Amino acid sequence: MSIVYDERVDGVLPKVDKAALLSELQARLPDLDVLHTEEDLKPYECDGLSMYRTTPMMVVLPEHIGQVETLLKICHQRQVPVVARGAGTGLSGGALPLEQGILLVMARFNKILEIDPAGRFARVQPGVRNLAISQAAAPYELYYAPDPSSQIACSIGGNVAENAGGVHCLKYGLTVHNLLKVEILTVEGERMTLGSDALDSPGFDLLALFTGSEGMLGIVTEVTVKLLPKPQVAKVLLASFDSVEKAGRAVGDIIAAGIIPGGLEMMDNLAIRAAEDFIHAGYPVDAEAILLCELDGVEADVHADCERVRQVLEAAGATEVRLARDEAERVRFWAGRKNAFPAVGRISPDYYCMDGTIPRRELPGVLKGIADFSEEYGLRVANVFHAGDGNMHPLILFDANQPGELERAEALGGKILELCVKVGGSITGEHGVGREKINQMCSQFNSDELTLFHAVKAAFDPSGLLNPGKNIPTLHRCAEFGSMHVHHGQLPFPELERF
Amino acid sequence: MSIVYDERVDGVLPKVDKAALLSELQARLPDLDVLHTEEDLKPYECDGLSMYRTTPMMVVLPEHIGQVETLLKICHQRQVPVVARGAGTGLSGGALPLEQGILLVMARFNKILEIDPAGRFARVQPGVRNLAISQAAAPYELYYAPDPSSQIACSIGGNVAENAGGVHCLKYGLTVHNLLKVEILTVEGERMTLGSDALDSPGFDLLALFTGSEGMLGIVTEVTVKLLPKPQVAKVLLASFDSVEKAGRAVGDIIAAGIIPGGLEMMDNLAIRAAEDFIHAGYPVDAEAILLCELDGVEADVHADCERVRQVLEAAGATEVRLARDEAERVRFWAGRKNAFPAVGRISPDYYCMDGTIPRRELPGVLKGIADFSEEYGLRVANVFHAGDGNMHPLILFDANQPGELERAEALGGKILELCVKVGGSITGEHGVGREKINQMCSQFNSDELTLFHAVKAAFDPSGLLNPGKNIPTLHRCAEFGSMHVHHGQLPFPELERF
């Protein structure tokens, strides 16, 4: 796909005098690393969503906040668009660069500034990797709860921008629930603090507004995250099912039994086999679906809950329920799940990872719907997802070298997301909207709601220089895209009912 | 205090033609209850903060959302300011009416629309009382976690507007952490949904932004809250101390030991004696301070944690540690705490309840600072508060009939809040800013930050009709108030260092 920012529908970007900008940067920020040759720029043409690629006009790699401050002031004065990027692991093209813009790479801000075990927080720079926070907190028996599958590589600044989740967010919440404070630079290069060290902050909750705003409201320069005490014990149950619908129903049964698992994940046969081939986790390759249910807390509690969950799973028709025998097997069970995406990558030339949420009760029906779409479009779909919180990740398998397959994959993905919205869910759980789902936002929200989003954006960034073309579609794009608004399952015309 | 909206510093409100407005309301909404005579209006002149009083121009008591919709359209067209009110229990004057505005009372929207035990949510109208939700969910062994002391009377719409907390929010979070979805009407009378039934919602997090926005961004018409499974067991420890500083340090020690209590509350001697006189909770009236520490979960877990907390308390110098013998005693211990405000009301003609948050580690020093201020201003201060999350509630005792005492109480309150900001905390934990702390917002935030708040407000309500004069001060007010900005403890001039 070549055109990723389309001025016809996304708005006209200012024309940038590249040579003049470059010489001003070199004059005012002589220590700043600036990449501007074709070969230097190439590695930055996409993030974790490789379907869309654009060569940025320029890439900057600052090392001091003062550099970012000056850079933003220069860009603001010259009206140069700026796209921020952390580790580049995002899956919705949120850090996709612009041909006429600067890509601001924050990866070198990788210092852990403070761990306060009594206050239970860590203050870190935005380029610090998610897992590095938990590693630094480990000596105090504390950890940072949100754990996206990319946690070994993804940075906390990107986690804030995308409001990242993970396999444990059913119990411990998303990024937004685990933040105390974020320092940002505004589009004008002014420093600002959102949130506070205290529990609550007066005025409007700009910290929550900022979290998940995908680089459109400001640049993260420092993050203070909450740390939690490590659970004393964690156990994982692996349950096999002979149908995905039964597994889907079992998820609702566990929650209805009053249990809050640390994680509750589901994989279907295609995902099971791919992961098993790759990781040798010990998964039952003949099962149509498995559930991984983690219970954590104190010994007695976990032991009792394991028994209750086992009973619920058996009553729901599980053909086998296995408790990980030891910590090594527990880690292996999770390794299979966390590596499911690359595992699927081994069995198909390309795959397209979707990310939609639905109310839990809709799981069986939506899984059936996805199977039907898969057949209709002639493309395999592997399901591996955060079942407990209704956050689905269908992986659509295709071969971009086969004419038409990419377009079919995109269309199939769109159908799945529309189905999510239709049953009362949403088009993204944790990967963000970015460039990928910009059109589906026209289905999720009506024009009044989109207008309100734009007004909020304008409150922070009136000239729209920060990450333009992502997250919130222009009304013009929605008109062009021609999507019917299917807000909360209410189709305006019954004859359009297609699910 | 007579002038509560001051056009010199809060902005000029539109002049309203009351007679014309009344006749339009009567013509277009014949079923709507409209109060407009002096005697009918009197009961609405203040909310739970009785220090400020204004007689509203008109009070409306709608019963159907359609009425609110039309009312807002009329008010928008005529540029009539609107102040929303729930049960009127708020403690910061957030629902204080305007002489030139409509007071929109949402108390009659008191229906519980849906309890979904499997989805673990309740969908209710905004006038439903906080406690009524837990009562309706009780048959399913579920409850709604945030429990402000006023929970028997306060309404969920008001809880959303003020982001209410309670004694259990240390473990279970504030209102914002327990919401799934809010239906609102915009200032133009348009219906809008913020949040979703799913875990996350794409676009900006307007649900979190709206929560705690104190009626300035829209009118709540429906709330979907999360329900939690009731803990199997809850136990309360009562620890006595011979100094408030020791009790303050014990709070930090409990948290540092890796325990997350369901609630962790502190009361000083004045509060203990007042509560004991009123409720006969069995408190030790000779103690300088007590801590109430609740532990909840499964039996074995709670039992083990009780022992650990007892050890920590004893090591911190507690003179006595008592475990509530049974459920009746546990309820009595909490009744004393939850009725501490009215109890203090019995020993003083008037009291002024403050609400500030501080980082937990600052507790001992801030308690000392409050004692010093109390002496300096010659007014008694009772302390009773959510110690675990650093949310203080100093109650300043005074007699409004003694010339100058009200002003001294206000000044003393201001000093306490400045101290909170100074040590890295904030001027409100859960009661909101409202009218009460509008001046202190000038200390908490700088003009860039206030400008951003105003821009966000304008995104929702460009003409500023919703609850004007509350929550976010105008820059003009801050200039007039002349406050030094003491953001995050950084005083601009060291010679102003006074604490």
Coordinates of N, CA and C in Angstrom, one line a residue, chain A residues 285-440:
Chain A
V285 N -2.5 -30.7 20.4 CA -2.7 -30.3 19.1 C -4.0 -30.7 18.4
D286 N -4.7 -31.7 19.0 CA -6.0 -32.1 18.5 C -7.1 -31.3 19.0
A287 N -6.9 -30.5 20.0 CA -8.1 -29.8 20.6 C -8.5 -28.7 19.6
E288 N -9.8 -28.5 19.5 CA -10.4 -27.4 18.7 C -10.1 -26.0 19.3
A289 N -10.0 -26.0 20.6 CA -9.7 -24.8 21.3 C -9.1 -25.1 22.7
I290 N -8.2 -24.2 23.2 CA -7.8 -24.4 24.6 C -8.0 -23.0 25.3
L291 N -8.2 -23.1 26.6 CA -8.2 -22.0 27.5 C -7.0 -22.1 28.4
L292 N -6.3 -21.0 28.6 CA -5.3 -20.9 29.6 C -5.8 -20.0 30.7
C293 N -6.0 -20.5 31.9 CA -6.5 -19.7 33.0 C -5.5 -19.6 34.1
E294 N -5.0 -18.4 34.4 CA -4.0 -18.2 35.5 C -4.7 -17.6 36.7
L295 N -4.4 -18.2 37.9 CA -4.9 -17.8 39.1 C -3.7 -17.3 40.0
D296 N -3.8 -16.1 40.5 CA -2.7 -15.7 41.3 C -3.1 -15.1 42.6
G297 N -2.2 -15.1 43.6 CA -2.6 -14.6 45.0 C -1.8 -15.3 46.0
V298 N -2.5 -15.6 47.2 CA -1.8 -16.4 48.2 C -2.1 -17.8 48.0
E299 N -1.3 -18.7 48.5 CA -1.3 -20.1 48.3 C -2.7 -20.7 48.4
A300 N -3.3 -20.5 49.6 CA -4.6 -21.2 49.9 C -5.7 -20.7 48.9
D301 N -5.7 -19.4 48.7 CA -6.7 -18.8 47.8 C -6.6 -19.4 46.4
V302 N -5.3 -19.5 45.9 CA -5.1 -20.0 44.5 C -5.5 -21.4 44.4
H303 N -5.1 -22.2 45.4 CA -5.4 -23.6 45.5 C -7.0 -23.8 45.4
A304 N -7.7 -23.1 46.2 CA -9.2 -23.2 46.2 C -9.8 -22.8 44.8
D305 N -9.3 -21.7 44.3 CA -9.8 -21.2 43.0 C -9.5 -22.1 41.9
C306 N -8.3 -22.8 41.9 CA -8.0 -23.7 40.9 C -9.0 -24.9 40.8
E307 N -9.4 -25.3 42.0 CA -10.4 -26.4 42.1 C -11.7 -25.9 41.5
R308 N -12.1 -24.7 41.9 CA -13.4 -24.1 41.4 C -13.4 -24.0 39.9
V309 N -12.3 -23.5 39.4 CA -12.2 -23.3 37.9 C -12.2 -24.6 37.2
R310 N -11.5 -25.6 37.8 CA -11.5 -26.9 37.2 C -13.0 -27.5 37.1
Q311 N -13.7 -27.3 38.1 CA -15.1 -27.8 38.1 C -16.0 -27.0 37.0
V312 N -15.8 -25.7 37.0 CA -16.5 -24.9 36.0 C -16.1 -25.4 34.6
L313 N -14.8 -25.6 34.3 CA -14.4 -26.0 33.0 C -14.9 -27.4 32.6
E314 N -14.9 -28.3 33.6 CA -15.5 -29.6 33.3 C -16.9 -29.6 33.0
A315 N -17.6 -28.8 33.8 CA -19.1 -28.7 33.6 C -19.4 -28.0 32.2
A316 N -18.4 -27.2 31.8 CA -18.6 -26.5 30.5 C -18.2 -27.4 29.3
G317 N -17.8 -28.6 29.6 CA -17.5 -29.6 28.5 C -16.1 -29.7 28.1
A318 N -15.2 -29.3 29.0 CA -13.7 -29.4 28.7 C -13.4 -30.9 28.5
T319 N -12.6 -31.3 27.5 CA -12.3 -32.7 27.4 C -11.1 -33.1 28.3
E320 N -10.3 -32.1 28.7 CA -9.2 -32.3 29.5 C -8.8 -31.0 30.3
V321 N -8.5 -31.1 31.5 CA -8.0 -29.9 32.3 C -6.7 -30.3 33.0
R322 N -5.7 -29.6 32.6 CA -4.4 -29.8 33.2 C -3.8 -28.6 34.0
L323 N -3.3 -28.9 35.2 CA -2.7 -27.8 36.0 C -1.2 -27.9 35.6
A324 N -0.6 -26.8 35.3 CA 0.9 -26.8 35.1 C 1.5 -27.3 36.3
R325 N 2.4 -28.4 36.1 CA 2.9 -29.1 37.2 C 3.9 -28.2 38.1
D326 N 4.6 -27.4 37.4 CA 5.6 -26.6 38.1 C 5.8 -25.2 37.4
E327 N 6.6 -24.4 37.9 CA 6.8 -23.1 37.4 C 7.4 -23.1 35.9
A328 N 8.2 -24.1 35.7 CA 8.8 -24.3 34.3 C 7.6 -24.5 33.3
E329 N 6.7 -25.4 33.7 CA 5.6 -25.7 32.8 C 4.7 -24.5 32.6
R330 N 4.4 -23.8 33.7 CA 3.6 -22.6 33.7 C 4.2 -21.6 32.7
V331 N 5.5 -21.3 32.8 CA 6.2 -20.4 31.9 C 6.1 -20.9 30.5
R332 N 6.2 -22.2 30.3 CA 6.1 -22.8 28.9 C 4.7 -22.5 28.3
F333 N 3.7 -22.8 29.1 CA 2.3 -22.6 28.7 C 2.1 -21.1 28.2
W334 N 2.7 -20.2 29.0 CA 2.6 -18.7 28.6 C 3.4 -18.4 27.4
A335 N 4.6 -19.1 27.3 CA 5.5 -18.8 26.2 C 4.8 -19.1 24.8
G336 N 4.1 -20.2 24.8 CA 3.3 -20.6 23.6 C 2.3 -19.5 23.3
R337 N 1.6 -19.0 24.2 CA 0.6 -18.0 24.0 C 1.3 -16.7 23.5
K338 N 2.3 -16.3 24.2 CA 3.0 -15.0 23.9 C 3.7 -15.0 22.6
N339 N 4.0 -16.2 22.1 CA 4.7 -16.3 20.8 C 3.8 -16.8 19.7
A340 N 2.5 -16.7 20.0 CA 1.5 -17.2 19.0 C 1.6 -16.4 17.7
F341 N 1.8 -15.1 17.8 CA 1.8 -14.3 16.6 C 3.0 -14.7 15.6
P342 N 4.2 -14.6 16.2 CA 5.3 -15.1 15.3 C 5.1 -16.6 14.9
A343 N 4.5 -17.4 15.7 CA 4.3 -18.8 15.3 C 3.4 -18.9 14.1
V344 N 2.4 -18.1 14.1 CA 1.5 -18.1 12.9 C 2.2 -17.5 11.7
G345 N 3.1 -16.6 12.0 CA 4.0 -16.0 10.9 C 4.8 -17.1 10.2
R346 N 5.1 -18.2 10.9 CA 5.8 -19.3 10.3 C 5.0 -20.2 9.3
I347 N 3.7 -20.2 9.5 CA 2.9 -21.0 8.6 C 2.1 -20.3 7.5
S348 N 2.4 -19.0 7.4 CA 1.8 -18.2 6.3 C 2.7 -17.1 5.9
P349 N 2.8 -16.9 4.6 CA 3.7 -15.8 4.1 C 3.4 -14.5 4.8
D350 N 2.1 -14.2 5.0 CA 1.7 -12.9 5.7 C 0.6 -13.2 6.6
Y351 N 0.4 -12.4 7.6 CA -0.8 -12.4 8.4 C -1.2 -11.0 8.8
Y352 N -2.4 -10.8 9.1 CA -3.0 -9.5 9.5 C -3.6 -9.7 10.8
C353 N -3.1 -9.1 11.9 CA -3.6 -9.3 13.2 C -4.7 -8.2 13.5
M354 N -5.8 -8.7 13.8 CA -6.9 -7.8 14.2 C -7.0 -7.7 15.7
D355 N -7.7 -6.7 16.2 CA -7.8 -6.4 17.6 C -9.2 -5.7 17.9
G356 N -10.1 -6.5 18.2 CA -11.5 -5.9 18.5 C -11.9 -6.4 19.9
T357 N -12.8 -5.7 20.5 CA -13.4 -6.1 21.8 C -14.9 -6.3 21.7
I358 N -15.4 -7.3 22.4 CA -16.8 -7.6 22.4 C -17.2 -7.9 23.9
P359 N -18.5 -7.7 24.2 CA -18.9 -8.1 25.5 C -18.7 -9.7 25.6
R360 N -18.3 -10.1 26.7 CA -17.9 -11.6 26.9 C -19.0 -12.5 26.4
R361 N -20.3 -12.1 26.7 CA -21.4 -13.0 26.4 C -21.5 -13.3 24.9
E362 N -20.9 -12.4 24.1 CA -21.1 -12.5 22.6 C -20.0 -13.4 22.0
L363 N -19.1 -13.9 22.9 CA -17.9 -14.7 22.4 C -18.3 -15.9 21.4
P364 N -19.2 -16.8 21.9 CA -19.5 -17.9 21.0 C -20.0 -17.5 19.7
G365 N -20.9 -16.5 19.6 CA -21.5 -16.1 18.4 C -20.5 -15.4 17.5
V366 N -19.7 -14.6 18.0 CA -18.7 -13.9 17.2 C -17.7 -14.9 16.6
L367 N -17.3 -15.9 17.4 CA -16.3 -16.9 16.9 C -16.9 -17.6 15.7
K368 N -18.2 -17.9 15.8 CA -19.0 -18.6 14.7 C -19.0 -17.6 13.5
G369 N -19.2 -16.3 13.8 CA -19.3 -15.4 12.7 C -17.9 -15.3 11.9
I370 N -16.8 -15.3 12.7 CA -15.5 -15.2 12.1 C -15.2 -16.4 11.2
A371 N -15.7 -17.6 11.7 CA -15.5 -18.8 10.9 C -16.3 -18.7 9.6
D372 N -17.5 -18.2 9.6 CA -18.2 -18.0 8.4 C -17.6 -17.0 7.4
F373 N -17.1 -15.9 8.0 CA -16.4 -14.9 7.1 C -15.1 -15.6 6.5
S374 N -14.4 -16.4 7.3 CA -13.2 -17.0 6.8 C -13.5 -17.9 5.6
E375 N -14.6 -18.6 5.7 CA -15.0 -19.5 4.6 C -15.4 -18.6 3.3
E376 N -16.2 -17.5 3.6 CA -16.7 -16.7 2.6 C -15.5 -16.0 1.8
Y377 N -14.5 -15.6 2.5 CA -13.4 -14.9 1.8 C -12.2 -15.8 1.4
G378 N -12.4 -17.1 1.8 CA -11.4 -18.1 1.4 C -10.0 -17.9 2.0
L379 N -10.0 -17.3 3.2 CA -8.7 -17.1 3.9 C -8.8 -17.7 5.3
R380 N -7.7 -18.4 5.8 CA -7.7 -19.0 7.1 C -7.6 -17.9 8.2
V381 N -8.2 -18.1 9.3 CA -8.2 -17.2 10.4 C -7.8 -18.0 11.7
A382 N -6.7 -17.6 12.3 CA -6.3 -18.2 13.6 C -6.8 -17.3 14.7
N383 N -7.4 -17.8 15.8 CA -7.8 -17.0 16.9 C -7.0 -17.3 18.1
V384 N -6.5 -16.2 18.7 CA -5.7 -16.3 19.9 C -5.9 -15.0 20.6
F385 N -6.4 -15.0 21.8 CA -6.9 -13.7 22.4 C -7.2 -13.7 23.9
H386 N -7.3 -12.5 24.4 CA -7.6 -12.3 25.8 C -9.1 -12.5 26.0
A387 N -9.5 -13.8 26.2 CA -10.9 -14.1 26.2 C -11.6 -13.5 27.4
G388 N -10.9 -13.5 28.5 CA -11.5 -13.0 29.8 C -12.1 -11.6 29.7
D389 N -11.4 -10.7 28.9 CA -11.9 -9.4 28.8 C -12.5 -9.1 27.4
G390 N -12.8 -10.2 26.7 CA -13.5 -10.0 25.4 C -12.6 -9.3 24.3
N391 N -11.3 -9.4 24.5 CA -10.4 -8.7 23.5 C -9.9 -9.7 22.5
M392 N -10.5 -9.7 21.3 CA -10.1 -10.7 20.3 C -8.9 -10.3 19.5
H393 N -8.2 -11.3 19.0 CA -7.1 -11.1 18.1 C -7.1 -12.1 17.0
P394 N -8.1 -12.0 16.1 CA -8.1 -12.9 14.9 C -6.9 -12.6 14.0
L395 N -6.2 -13.6 13.6 CA -5.0 -13.4 12.7 C -5.5 -14.0 11.4
I396 N -5.5 -13.1 10.4 CA -5.9 -13.5 9.0 C -4.7 -13.9 8.2
L397 N -4.7 -15.1 7.7 CA -3.5 -15.6 7.0 C -3.7 -15.3 5.5
F398 N -2.7 -14.7 4.9 CA -2.8 -14.5 3.5 C -1.3 -14.5 2.9
D399 N -1.3 -14.3 1.5 CA 0.0 -14.2 0.8 C -0.1 -13.0 0.0
A400 N 0.7 -12.0 0.4 CA 0.6 -10.7 -0.3 C 1.1 -10.8 -1.8
N401 N 1.8 -11.9 -2.1 CA 2.3 -12.1 -3.5 C 1.2 -12.6 -4.4
Q402 N 0.1 -13.1 -3.8 CA -1.1 -13.6 -4.6 C -2.0 -12.4 -4.9
P403 N -2.2 -12.1 -6.1 CA -3.0 -10.9 -6.4 C -4.3 -11.0 -5.7
G404 N -4.7 -9.9 -5.1 CA -6.0 -9.8 -4.5 C -6.1 -10.3 -3.0
E405 N -5.1 -11.0 -2.6 CA -5.2 -11.6 -1.2 C -5.1 -10.5 -0.1
L406 N -4.2 -9.5 -0.3 CA -4.1 -8.5 0.7 C -5.4 -7.7 0.8
E407 N -6.0 -7.4 -0.4 CA -7.3 -6.7 -0.3 C -8.4 -7.5 0.3
R408 N -8.4 -8.9 0.0 CA -9.4 -9.7 0.7 C -9.1 -9.8 2.2
A409 N -7.9 -9.8 2.6 CA -7.6 -9.9 4.0 C -8.1 -8.6 4.7
E410 N -7.8 -7.5 4.1 CA -8.3 -6.2 4.6 C -9.8 -6.2 4.7
A411 N -10.5 -6.6 3.7 CA -11.9 -6.6 3.7 C -12.5 -7.6 4.8
L412 N -11.9 -8.7 4.9 CA -12.3 -9.7 5.9 C -12.1 -9.1 7.3
G413 N -10.9 -8.4 7.5 CA -10.7 -7.8 8.8 C -11.7 -6.7 9.1
G414 N -12.1 -6.0 8.1 CA -13.1 -4.9 8.2 C -14.4 -5.6 8.7
K415 N -14.8 -6.7 8.1 CA -16.0 -7.4 8.4 C -16.0 -7.8 9.9
I416 N -14.9 -8.3 10.3 CA -14.8 -8.8 11.7 C -15.0 -7.6 12.7
L417 N -14.3 -6.5 12.4 CA -14.5 -5.3 13.2 C -15.9 -4.8 13.2
E418 N -16.5 -4.8 12.1 CA -17.9 -4.3 12.0 C -18.8 -5.2 12.9
L419 N -18.5 -6.5 12.9 CA -19.3 -7.5 13.7 C -19.0 -7.1 15.2
C420 N -17.8 -6.8 15.6 CA -17.5 -6.4 17.0 C -18.4 -5.2 17.4
V421 N -18.4 -4.2 16.5 CA -19.2 -3.0 16.8 C -20.7 -3.4 16.9
K422 N -21.1 -4.2 16.0 CA -22.5 -4.6 15.9 C -23.0 -5.2 17.2
V423 N -22.2 -6.0 17.8 CA -22.6 -6.7 19.1 C -22.3 -5.9 20.3
G424 N -22.0 -4.6 20.1 CA -21.8 -3.8 21.3 C -20.3 -3.6 21.7
G425 N -19.4 -4.1 20.9 CA -18.0 -4.0 21.3 C -17.3 -2.8 20.6
S426 N -16.0 -2.9 20.3 CA -15.3 -1.8 19.7 C -14.2 -2.3 18.8
I427 N -13.7 -1.4 18.0 CA -12.8 -1.8 16.9 C -11.3 -2.0 17.4
T428 N -11.1 -1.7 18.7 CA -9.7 -1.9 19.2 C -9.7 -2.2 20.7
G429 N -9.0 -3.1 21.1 CA -8.9 -3.4 22.6 C -7.6 -2.8 23.1
E430 N -6.5 -3.0 22.4 CA -5.2 -2.5 23.0 C -4.2 -2.1 22.0
H431 N -4.5 -2.4 20.7 CA -3.5 -2.1 19.7 C -3.6 -0.7 19.2
G432 N -4.7 0.0 19.4 CA -4.9 1.3 19.0 C -5.5 1.4 17.6
V433 N -5.9 2.6 17.2 CA -6.5 2.8 15.8 C -5.4 3.1 14.8
G434 N -4.5 4.0 15.1 CA -3.4 4.3 14.2 C -3.9 4.6 12.8
R435 N -3.1 4.1 11.8 CA -3.5 4.2 10.5 C -4.5 3.1 10.1
E436 N -4.2 2.0 10.7 CA -4.9 0.7 10.3 C -6.4 0.8 10.4
K437 N -7.0 1.4 11.5 CA -8.4 1.3 11.7 C -9.1 2.6 11.5
I438 N -8.4 3.5 10.9 CA -8.9 4.9 10.7 C -10.3 4.9 10.0
N439 N -10.5 4.0 9.1 CA -11.8 3.9 8.4 C -12.9 3.3 9.3
Q440 N -12.5 2.3 10.1 CA -13.5 1.7 11.0 C -14.0 2.6 12.1

